[in-house]
């Protein structure tokens, strides 16, 4: 009797472990159009209404708890924001002047106008209905899918904590009524980017576990990068690597520059503009600029 | 646990509610930079009250639903939560814990095992990016938060499972104290 119980218990464990490993193996081995991926999309579609209902129902509770935490940070943040507003007023004046000049120059050389963000894009607003609970995979589910015109590889932007906003991720899987967005903080993410205004180009990669610190790699030592400058998507296009993002989506602000003696490249730290920890809504940019400017990564 | 459709439906609904609540609500509530995670708590609670086989099965299906709902690597959460459920169930079968505060260390140990094992599986599968030490802090906060909510969570789970449990878990009956006085040879007996 005892042996039978022990055998039954061990058999159950073996079956569940073998099933898990089998699922992992098949899932990694198949393409995105494979059977398990299709089952996954179907499950997401089926669970979406429940997740959306739960997300809406518990939003007041969630906001109340998060508000309590925010109050502690508000005082110090207030002073920083006032300084930032003053700085932004100056930047705005400069940007408006630069934009006017750029428009005049563009009309002179006949460049297409709709290549940049946001002019070349059509945003669709979607509600975040679920998100990954671990730091190892950063993804969210949204309540709009192919039925709303969303397709894989479309860029997604989100609002920032201080009212701004920036790049949040890309659509990696779509079903009729839902889509999965892999965030730029996911370990698989890599975004070709440029530091403004001098145009030093590199690749923005995440630091797993710290969504407020990202790395801009492959910036040569000879290109000086200063803190507080803005990093945008470069929208590169080449035979080997084509950027998924249109040019000009703000990604973040440079916070620190590491220049190690032995390294060929500088390591630039940046803080993303989008508040990736708390997102209730995002915008999917459904139309990309047809003719993107070709910017080569050095 | 009494095998049958009633148990399956009951535990299945608990898994569905826990997973949906976790990914749609709880994950957005950040306390000290981390979040509570009730999925390992549910698996540990079922394993503690029902044993290793129901614990492993609950772990497998909770992980499966989690991976299906999030579009993450199918099987990774199942593998880890199966091991957590089986481990907690074996602890219950071997030690028969009866202390009223048992849920707290069980929840903390199950959560720590889950976050560490999931990190190991993630590393083995596909992590190329640099990893911040903040991950460790986040893991510790998750363990701490889960330990804090363990008592009410385990109490609710126990109440929901009670109709389908073979043996009602509860405090062990206290033995009568032995009598230490009396003649040698008759010590401990009523004389």
XYZ file of C-alpha atoms in Angstrom:
489
model
C 0.000 0.000 0.000
C 2.825 2.368 0.975
C 4.807 1.487 -2.155
C 1.772 2.127 -4.306
C 1.277 5.591 -2.815
C 4.939 6.459 -3.251
C 4.936 5.211 -6.856
C 1.789 7.175 -7.622
C 3.239 10.335 -6.126
C 6.524 10.043 -8.009
C 4.736 9.208 -11.245
C 2.591 12.338 -10.907
C 5.670 14.505 -10.368
C 7.469 12.943 -13.325
C 4.480 13.444 -15.610
C 4.092 17.126 -14.747
C 7.832 17.817 -15.039
C 8.031 15.941 -18.350
C 4.999 17.846 -19.668
C 6.575 21.182 -18.679
C 9.902 20.359 -20.329
C 8.090 19.031 -23.383
C 6.083 22.247 -23.684
C 9.237 24.356 -23.339
C 11.068 22.329 -25.982
C 8.239 22.445 -28.522
C 7.543 26.139 -27.824
C 11.156 27.118 -28.456
C 11.428 24.864 -31.480
C 8.392 26.111 -33.383
C 7.849 29.361 -35.248
C 5.465 32.122 -34.158
C 2.767 30.556 -36.332
C 3.138 27.145 -34.673
C 0.481 25.223 -32.764
C 1.431 26.216 -29.209
C 1.718 29.867 -30.174
C -1.746 29.646 -31.737
C -3.120 28.069 -28.549
C -1.475 30.865 -26.563
C -3.088 33.523 -28.749
C -6.462 31.789 -28.376
C -6.103 31.696 -24.587
C -5.191 35.378 -24.513
C -8.235 36.175 -26.616
C -10.474 34.160 -24.297
C -9.036 35.663 -21.109
C -8.998 39.259 -22.379
C -12.572 40.170 -21.287
C -11.971 38.786 -17.783
C -8.633 40.587 -17.494
C -10.146 43.817 -18.759
C -13.013 43.553 -16.277
C -10.635 42.837 -13.400
C -8.306 45.648 -14.452
C -11.182 48.163 -14.532
C -12.798 46.892 -11.331
C -9.633 47.084 -9.247
C -8.303 50.324 -10.716
C -9.602 52.507 -7.848
C -7.984 50.197 -5.265
C -4.742 50.099 -7.243
C -4.685 53.867 -7.647
C -5.405 54.429 -3.949
C -2.514 52.212 -2.853
C -0.141 53.677 -5.419
C -1.228 57.216 -4.488
C -0.210 56.595 -0.887
C 3.263 55.664 -2.074
C 3.472 58.614 -4.446
C 2.781 61.153 -1.697
C 6.158 60.380 -0.147
C 7.970 61.158 -3.378
C 5.876 64.185 -4.350
C 7.690 66.852 -2.366
C 11.148 66.275 -3.806
C 9.695 65.663 -7.230
C 7.875 69.029 -7.170
C 11.080 71.053 -7.081
C 12.680 68.959 -9.813
C 9.625 69.416 -12.023
C 9.628 73.205 -11.592
C 13.254 73.335 -12.714
C 12.434 71.028 -15.586
C 9.485 73.191 -16.732
C 11.742 76.238 -16.841
C 14.278 74.292 -18.881
C 11.572 72.962 -21.202
C 10.322 76.471 -21.962
C 13.789 77.346 -23.195
C 14.030 74.104 -25.148
C 10.625 74.684 -26.729
C 11.623 78.076 -28.035
C 14.786 76.590 -29.532
C 12.884 73.630 -30.988
C 10.288 75.841 -32.639
C 13.000 77.873 -34.272
C 14.794 74.722 -35.414
C 11.549 73.228 -36.744
C 10.801 76.321 -38.811
C 14.283 76.234 -40.273
C 14.056 72.510 -40.938
C 10.734 72.885 -42.765
C 12.222 75.546 -44.985
C 15.262 73.385 -45.719
C 13.103 70.294 -46.348
C 10.990 72.109 -48.854
C 14.171 73.189 -50.565
C 15.586 69.676 -50.994
C 12.219 67.964 -51.498
C 12.374 65.497 -48.583
C 9.119 63.705 -47.756
C 7.508 65.224 -44.682
C 5.764 62.191 -43.238
C 8.801 60.159 -42.294
C 9.092 61.271 -38.712
C 7.211 60.583 -35.516
C 4.506 61.748 -34.910
C 3.567 63.064 -38.351
C 4.067 59.735 -40.117
C 2.042 57.684 -37.652
C -1.570 57.035 -36.762
C -1.874 56.255 -33.050
C -4.467 53.824 -31.679
C -5.068 54.099 -27.954
C -5.388 50.798 -26.079
C -5.915 49.830 -22.462
C -3.347 47.679 -20.655
C -5.232 44.634 -19.359
C -2.395 42.467 -18.019
C 1.323 42.511 -17.509
C 4.089 40.076 -16.678
C 4.719 39.756 -12.936
C 8.457 39.059 -13.246
C 11.417 41.201 -14.261
C 12.717 38.490 -16.562
C 10.055 38.985 -19.193
C 8.682 42.485 -19.630
C 5.501 42.305 -21.624
C 1.971 43.662 -21.429
C -1.374 42.689 -22.923
C -3.549 45.355 -24.530
C -7.235 45.237 -25.383
C -6.876 45.996 -29.107
C -5.729 43.557 -31.766
C -5.799 42.911 -35.485
C -9.478 43.914 -35.536
C -8.391 47.470 -34.741
C -5.664 47.447 -37.380
C -2.778 46.454 -35.146
C -0.082 44.181 -36.553
C 3.162 42.683 -35.323
C 6.250 44.908 -35.102
C 4.303 48.130 -34.686
C 5.881 50.554 -32.205
C 4.095 51.410 -28.975
C 4.430 54.617 -26.958
C 3.301 55.395 -23.426
C 2.902 58.420 -21.205
C 5.590 59.380 -18.738
C 5.240 60.033 -15.049
C 5.777 63.793 -15.485
C 3.358 64.269 -18.359
C 5.781 63.565 -21.206
C 6.120 60.178 -22.785
C 8.127 58.030 -25.134
C 8.812 54.665 -26.652
C 7.429 51.733 -24.640
C 7.944 48.699 -26.882
C 6.768 46.790 -29.938
C 3.824 44.561 -30.733
C 5.107 40.985 -30.836
C 1.916 38.945 -31.032
C -1.594 39.774 -32.199
C -4.965 38.071 -32.021
C -8.356 39.432 -33.056
C -9.043 41.464 -29.940
C -5.754 41.554 -28.038
C -2.067 42.089 -28.631
C 1.120 41.379 -26.695
C 3.590 44.237 -26.426
C 7.193 43.410 -25.561
C 8.540 46.374 -23.634
C 11.908 48.004 -24.271
C 12.913 46.744 -20.801
C 12.580 43.110 -21.935
C 15.910 41.344 -22.194
C 15.327 40.642 -25.902
C 14.854 44.331 -26.765
C 17.386 46.377 -28.774
C 16.520 49.760 -30.290
C 18.717 51.696 -32.680
C 18.938 55.214 -31.312
C 20.597 58.595 -31.621
C 21.656 61.129 -29.051
C 20.335 64.567 -29.880
C 21.392 67.030 -31.072
C 24.834 65.813 -32.212
C 23.503 62.549 -33.652
C 25.817 59.958 -32.048
C 24.185 56.609 -32.818
C 24.049 53.405 -30.795
C 21.806 50.621 -29.557
C 19.561 51.016 -26.512
C 19.457 47.860 -24.398
C 17.717 47.191 -21.088
C 19.182 46.417 -17.702
C 17.106 43.483 -16.485
C 15.425 44.322 -13.197
C 15.860 48.097 -13.377
C 13.339 49.678 -15.752
C 14.558 53.196 -14.957
C 18.115 52.512 -16.162
C 18.809 51.573 -19.782
C 22.098 51.402 -21.636
C 23.035 53.042 -24.906
C 25.874 50.929 -26.253
C 28.297 51.299 -29.157
C 28.826 55.069 -28.856
C 32.420 55.671 -29.875
C 34.693 57.372 -27.385
C 35.350 60.269 -29.712
C 31.692 61.334 -29.642
C 31.114 63.357 -26.473
C 27.741 62.695 -24.839
C 26.555 64.923 -22.053
C 23.944 64.227 -19.400
C 20.358 65.475 -19.748
C 20.443 65.166 -23.530
C 17.598 63.369 -25.260
C 17.853 60.001 -27.009
C 15.471 59.249 -29.886
C 14.889 56.337 -32.253
C 17.151 56.612 -35.252
C 14.907 54.760 -37.702
C 17.873 53.171 -39.443
C 17.393 51.243 -42.642
C 20.032 49.063 -44.203
C 20.186 45.715 -46.013
C 21.113 43.883 -42.825
C 19.316 45.763 -40.084
C 16.112 47.686 -40.445
C 14.749 49.505 -37.439
C 11.220 48.607 -36.363
C 10.669 52.164 -35.226
C 10.123 55.341 -37.205
C 12.717 58.009 -36.687
C 12.202 60.537 -33.928
C 10.332 58.730 -31.141
C 11.784 59.991 -27.857
C 13.236 57.149 -25.776
C 14.826 58.749 -22.742
C 17.230 61.199 -21.200
C 20.926 60.586 -20.586
C 21.659 60.283 -16.882
C 25.279 59.101 -16.768
C 28.192 58.369 -19.090
C 30.763 55.656 -18.311
C 33.985 55.993 -20.241
C 36.158 53.048 -19.299
C 39.794 53.228 -20.359
C 39.997 49.795 -21.961
C 36.696 49.894 -23.820
C 36.293 51.058 -27.395
C 32.846 52.421 -26.743
C 31.285 54.615 -24.106
C 28.486 53.229 -22.044
C 25.665 55.732 -21.743
C 22.941 55.298 -19.140
C 19.526 56.725 -19.813
C 16.194 56.908 -18.075
C 13.211 56.173 -20.322
C 10.584 58.886 -20.729
C 7.723 56.394 -20.647
C 6.645 55.291 -17.189
C 7.058 51.569 -17.787
C 6.187 50.546 -14.251
C 2.690 51.936 -14.346
C 0.831 52.014 -17.591
C -2.930 52.016 -17.904
C -3.037 53.132 -21.531
C -0.609 52.972 -24.441
C -0.709 54.101 -28.060
C 0.139 51.804 -30.939
C 1.574 53.676 -33.916
C -0.188 51.956 -36.763
C 1.263 53.671 -39.794
C 4.957 54.030 -40.374
C 6.657 56.556 -42.563
C 6.971 55.038 -46.000
C 10.218 56.604 -46.918
C 12.414 56.694 -43.877
C 15.587 58.628 -43.966
C 18.564 56.368 -44.161
C 20.746 56.929 -41.127
C 23.761 54.670 -40.888
C 24.964 53.456 -37.526
C 28.706 54.136 -37.372
C -8.183 15.860 -1.313
C -11.271 13.976 -2.469
C -10.658 13.127 -6.136
C -13.486 14.106 -8.445
C -14.951 16.839 -10.629
C -15.916 18.953 -7.627
C -12.278 19.263 -6.520
C -11.089 19.942 -10.059
C -13.669 22.672 -10.644
C -13.042 24.267 -7.270
C -9.255 24.365 -7.628
C -9.538 25.332 -11.312
C -11.643 28.371 -10.455
C -9.210 29.337 -7.716
C -6.329 29.156 -10.211
C -8.226 31.272 -12.756
C -9.119 33.957 -10.217
C -5.604 34.061 -8.749
C -3.877 34.327 -12.146
C -6.243 36.986 -13.490
C -6.056 38.996 -10.264
C -2.254 38.768 -10.310
C -1.632 39.859 -13.895
C -4.466 42.398 -14.183
C -4.303 44.071 -10.809
C -1.720 43.043 -8.250
C 1.275 43.454 -10.552
C 0.495 47.174 -10.908
C 0.570 47.779 -7.155
C 4.174 48.493 -6.271
C 5.239 48.583 -2.646
C 8.875 49.557 -1.911
C 9.716 48.851 -5.549
C 8.336 45.323 -5.614
C 5.036 43.507 -5.951
C 3.324 40.631 -4.195
C 2.844 37.457 -6.239
C -0.076 35.279 -5.198
C 0.534 32.487 -7.711
C 3.202 30.683 -5.630
C 1.060 31.387 -2.544
C -1.921 29.592 -4.066
C 0.213 26.601 -5.056
C 1.806 26.455 -1.596
C -1.564 26.744 0.163
C -3.169 23.954 -1.883
C -0.099 21.752 -1.358
C -0.059 22.437 2.376
C -3.697 21.476 2.860
C -4.091 18.797 0.185
C -0.674 17.154 -0.258
C 2.071 16.745 -2.813
C 0.147 15.379 -5.810
C -2.610 18.028 -5.749
C 0.127 20.591 -5.040
C 2.162 19.550 -8.084
C -0.961 19.494 -10.280
C -2.020 22.943 -9.063
C 1.503 24.218 -9.729
C 1.522 22.823 -13.250
C -1.850 24.256 -14.256
C -1.246 27.621 -12.539
C 2.040 27.979 -14.436
C 0.410 26.888 -17.666
C -2.376 29.459 -17.350
C 0.132 32.155 -16.403
C 2.286 31.468 -19.476
C -0.739 31.196 -21.747
C -2.217 34.462 -20.515
C 1.012 36.442 -20.741
C 2.455 35.014 -23.944
C 5.703 34.103 -22.164
C 7.776 30.930 -22.604
C 5.225 28.144 -22.335
C 6.251 25.590 -19.704
C 8.736 27.699 -17.725
C 6.323 28.751 -14.961
C 4.728 25.278 -14.979
C 8.072 23.605 -14.356
C 8.954 25.851 -11.439
C 5.519 25.898 -9.797
C 5.186 22.098 -10.116
C 8.384 21.742 -8.102
C 7.164 24.304 -5.533
C 3.820 22.519 -5.113
C 5.423 19.117 -4.786
C 8.017 20.388 -2.300
C 5.469 22.044 -0.005
C 3.225 18.976 -0.243
C 6.067 16.656 0.780
C 6.897 18.935 3.694
C 3.321 18.633 4.871
C 3.282 14.833 4.437
C 6.557 14.283 6.283
C 6.344 16.869 9.056
C 2.582 17.354 9.446
C 2.999 20.981 10.582
C 0.269 22.095 12.950
C 1.493 25.406 14.297
C -0.859 28.294 13.641
C 1.884 30.418 12.063
C 3.030 27.703 9.629
C 1.685 29.592 6.560
C 4.220 32.411 7.037
C 7.460 30.393 6.702
C 5.834 28.140 4.095
C 4.791 31.166 2.008
C 8.207 32.789 2.344
C 10.063 29.579 1.429
C 7.740 28.775 -1.490
C 8.015 32.318 -2.887
C 11.796 32.378 -2.487
C 12.069 29.000 -4.239
C 9.781 30.223 -7.026
C 11.575 33.518 -7.742
C 15.036 31.925 -7.571
C 14.124 28.928 -9.716
C 12.328 31.131 -12.240
C 15.382 33.371 -12.460
C 17.577 30.302 -13.048
C 15.256 28.986 -15.773
C 15.143 32.424 -17.429
C 18.946 32.609 -17.406
C 19.224 29.166 -18.956
C 16.706 29.986 -21.656
C 17.507 33.408 -22.993
C 18.928 36.224 -20.861
C 21.553 38.189 -22.837
C 21.123 41.638 -21.315
C 22.996 42.876 -18.238
C 21.177 42.210 -14.976
C 20.763 44.839 -12.269
C 21.215 44.035 -8.602
C 17.791 45.570 -8.108
C 16.427 42.202 -9.218
C 17.615 40.773 -5.896
C 15.904 43.586 -3.995
C 12.698 43.001 -5.948
C 12.856 39.276 -5.152
C 13.339 39.976 -1.453
C 10.415 42.406 -1.402
C 8.184 39.860 -3.135
C 9.135 37.246 -0.516
C 8.479 39.747 2.281
C 5.114 40.891 0.907
C 4.005 37.305 0.333
C 4.960 36.418 3.912
C 2.910 39.387 5.138
C -0.246 38.358 3.272
C 0.247 34.635 3.901
C -2.046 34.284 6.939
C -5.227 35.724 5.386
C -4.467 34.153 2.010
C -3.969 30.669 3.444
C -7.082 31.084 5.613
C -9.214 31.946 2.565
C -7.726 29.060 0.565
C -8.362 26.652 3.418
C -11.969 27.793 3.715
C -12.514 27.339 -0.021
C -10.858 23.909 -0.042
C -12.545 22.596 3.109
C -15.470 20.804 1.359
C -13.103 18.719 -0.790
C -10.400 17.899 1.752
C -10.074 14.346 3.068
C -8.581 15.470 6.369
C -9.482 18.802 7.856
C -6.199 20.510 8.729
C -6.108 22.038 12.150
C -4.169 22.227 15.370
C -3.007 18.865 16.618
C -4.852 17.588 19.730
C -2.826 18.459 22.762
C -1.741 15.519 24.928
C -2.695 15.490 28.615
C 0.240 16.447 30.730
C 1.880 13.519 32.474
C 1.800 13.367 36.210
C 5.282 13.615 37.584
C 4.491 12.782 41.163
C 3.719 9.400 42.677
C 5.581 6.233 43.422
C 8.441 5.176 41.160
C 7.132 2.776 38.544
C 3.679 4.319 38.605
C 4.814 7.776 37.445
C 2.557 9.068 34.698
C -0.381 6.885 35.643
C -3.505 7.884 37.473
C -3.207 6.302 40.912
